[in-house]
CSV table of C-alpha atoms in Angstrom, one decimal:
chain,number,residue,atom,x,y,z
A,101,UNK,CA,133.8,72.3,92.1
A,102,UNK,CA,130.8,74.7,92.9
A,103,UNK,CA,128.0,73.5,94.6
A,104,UNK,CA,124.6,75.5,95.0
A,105,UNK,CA,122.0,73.5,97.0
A,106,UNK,CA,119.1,74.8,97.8
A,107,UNK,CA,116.3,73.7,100.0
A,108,UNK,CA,113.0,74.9,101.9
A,109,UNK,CA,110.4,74.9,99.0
A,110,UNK,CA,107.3,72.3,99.0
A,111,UNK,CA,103.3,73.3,98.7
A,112,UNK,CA,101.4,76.0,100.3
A,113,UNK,CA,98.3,77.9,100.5
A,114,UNK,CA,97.9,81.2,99.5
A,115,UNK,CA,98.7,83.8,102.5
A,116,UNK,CA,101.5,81.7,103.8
A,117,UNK,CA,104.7,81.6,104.3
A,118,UNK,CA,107.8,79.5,103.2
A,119,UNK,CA,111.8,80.1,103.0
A,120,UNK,CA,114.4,79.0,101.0
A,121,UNK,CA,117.8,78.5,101.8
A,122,UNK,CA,120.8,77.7,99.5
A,123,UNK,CA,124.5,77.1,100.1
A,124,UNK,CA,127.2,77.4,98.2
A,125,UNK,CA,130.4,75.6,98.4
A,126,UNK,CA,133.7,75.4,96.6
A,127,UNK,CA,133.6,79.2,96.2
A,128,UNK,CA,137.0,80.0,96.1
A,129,UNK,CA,136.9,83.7,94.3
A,130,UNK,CA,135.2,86.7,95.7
A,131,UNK,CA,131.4,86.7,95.3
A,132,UNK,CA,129.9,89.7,93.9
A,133,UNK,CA,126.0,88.8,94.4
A,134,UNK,CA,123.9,86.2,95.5
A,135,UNK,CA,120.3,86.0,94.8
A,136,UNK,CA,117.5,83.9,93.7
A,137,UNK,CA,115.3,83.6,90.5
A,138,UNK,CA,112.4,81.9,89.3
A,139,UNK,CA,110.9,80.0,86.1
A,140,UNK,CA,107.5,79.2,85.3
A,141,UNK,CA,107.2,76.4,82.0
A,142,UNK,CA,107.9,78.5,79.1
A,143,UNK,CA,109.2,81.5,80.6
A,144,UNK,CA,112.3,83.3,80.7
A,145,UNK,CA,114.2,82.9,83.9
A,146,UNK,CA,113.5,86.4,85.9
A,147,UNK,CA,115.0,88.1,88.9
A,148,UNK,CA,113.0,87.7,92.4
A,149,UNK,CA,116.1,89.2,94.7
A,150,UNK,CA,119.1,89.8,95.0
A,151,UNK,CA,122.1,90.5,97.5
A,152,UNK,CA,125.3,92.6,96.1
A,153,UNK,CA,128.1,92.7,97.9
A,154,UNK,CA,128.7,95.3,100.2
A,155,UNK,CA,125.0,95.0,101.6
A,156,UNK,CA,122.4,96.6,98.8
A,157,UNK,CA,119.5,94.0,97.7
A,158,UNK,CA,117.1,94.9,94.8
A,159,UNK,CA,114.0,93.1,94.5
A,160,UNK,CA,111.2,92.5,91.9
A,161,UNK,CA,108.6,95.0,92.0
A,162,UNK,CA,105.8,91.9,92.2
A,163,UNK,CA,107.6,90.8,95.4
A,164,UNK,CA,108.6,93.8,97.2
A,165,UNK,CA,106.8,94.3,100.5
A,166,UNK,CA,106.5,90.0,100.6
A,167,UNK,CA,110.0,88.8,100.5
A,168,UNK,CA,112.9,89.3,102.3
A,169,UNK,CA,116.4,88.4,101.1
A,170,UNK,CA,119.3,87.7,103.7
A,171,UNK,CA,122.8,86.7,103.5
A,172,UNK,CA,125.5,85.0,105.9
A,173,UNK,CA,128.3,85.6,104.6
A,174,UNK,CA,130.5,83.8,106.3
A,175,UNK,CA,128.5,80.1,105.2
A,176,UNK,CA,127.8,81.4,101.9
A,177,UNK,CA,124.5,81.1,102.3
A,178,UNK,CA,121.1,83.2,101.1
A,179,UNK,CA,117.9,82.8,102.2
A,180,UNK,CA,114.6,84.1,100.8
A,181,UNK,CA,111.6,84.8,102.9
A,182,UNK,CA,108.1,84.6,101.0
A,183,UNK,CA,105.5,86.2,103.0
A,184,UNK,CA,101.6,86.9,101.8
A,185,UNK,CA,102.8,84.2,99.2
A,186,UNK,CA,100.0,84.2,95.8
A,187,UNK,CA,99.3,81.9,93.5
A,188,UNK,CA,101.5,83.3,90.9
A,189,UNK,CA,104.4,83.2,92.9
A,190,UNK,CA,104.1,79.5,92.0
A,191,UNK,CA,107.4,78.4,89.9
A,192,UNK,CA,110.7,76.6,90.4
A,193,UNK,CA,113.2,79.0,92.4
A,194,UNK,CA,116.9,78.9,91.7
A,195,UNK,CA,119.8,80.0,93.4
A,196,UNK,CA,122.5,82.2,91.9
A,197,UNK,CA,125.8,83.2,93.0
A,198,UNK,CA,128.2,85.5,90.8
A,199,UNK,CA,131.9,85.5,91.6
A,200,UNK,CA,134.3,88.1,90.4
A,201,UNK,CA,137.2,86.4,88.2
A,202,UNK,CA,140.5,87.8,87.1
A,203,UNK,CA,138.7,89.3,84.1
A,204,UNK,CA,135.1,89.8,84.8
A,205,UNK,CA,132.3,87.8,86.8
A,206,UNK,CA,131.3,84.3,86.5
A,207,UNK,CA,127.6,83.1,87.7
A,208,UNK,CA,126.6,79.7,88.8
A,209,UNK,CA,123.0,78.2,89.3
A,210,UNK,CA,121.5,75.9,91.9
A,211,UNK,CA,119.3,72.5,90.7
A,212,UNK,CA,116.4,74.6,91.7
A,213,UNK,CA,113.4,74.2,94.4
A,214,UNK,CA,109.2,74.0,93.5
A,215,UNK,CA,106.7,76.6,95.2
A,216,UNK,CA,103.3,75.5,95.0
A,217,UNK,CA,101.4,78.4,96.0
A,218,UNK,CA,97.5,76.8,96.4
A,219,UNK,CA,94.8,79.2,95.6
């Protein structure tokens, strides 16, 4: 069974700095791409980063320059490092990992992780 947990959000001022972790076990197939997402109430779930396999990341355009995603392969694990964090980077963060199937991809989703982002 897949597993995603994540860890490493919590409350913080504006101008700081947090990172998230998240590891991923039971992964039996190839993964294709790890990266993380947010949610604010309401809104649609939206890309923040992401790692493809065979090294390329893409980020959001509102986080480029602030975050920094990494990967260990190896552990399955992704980090994301939020730098110059705003207020509106406030929203519950959640971990995905896509594995490629015999006929496609499959994705999977951590429980997710609140950042508080005090102004």
């Amino acid at each position: 069974q897949v597993q995603l947990v994540e860890s490493g959000g919590g409350l913080v001022q504006a101008g700081g700095s947090l990172r998230l972790s998240c590891v991923a076990s039971g992964i039996t197939l190839n993964i294709a791409a790890m990266g993380w997402y947010r949610q604010a109430p309401g809104k649609q779930r939206e890309l923040v980063a992401e790692t493809i396999d065979g090294g390329s990341t893409r980020y959001a355009d509102s986080v480029k320059g602030r975050f920094t995603i990494s990967r260990i392969a190896a552990e399955n694990t992704v980090f994301l490092q939020m730098d110059s964090l705003k207020s509106e980077d406030t929203d519950v963060y959640y971990c995905n990992v896509v594995v490629f199937t015999g006929l496609g991809v499959r994705g999977y989703w951590g429980q997710g992780t609140q950042v508080t982002v005090s102004s």
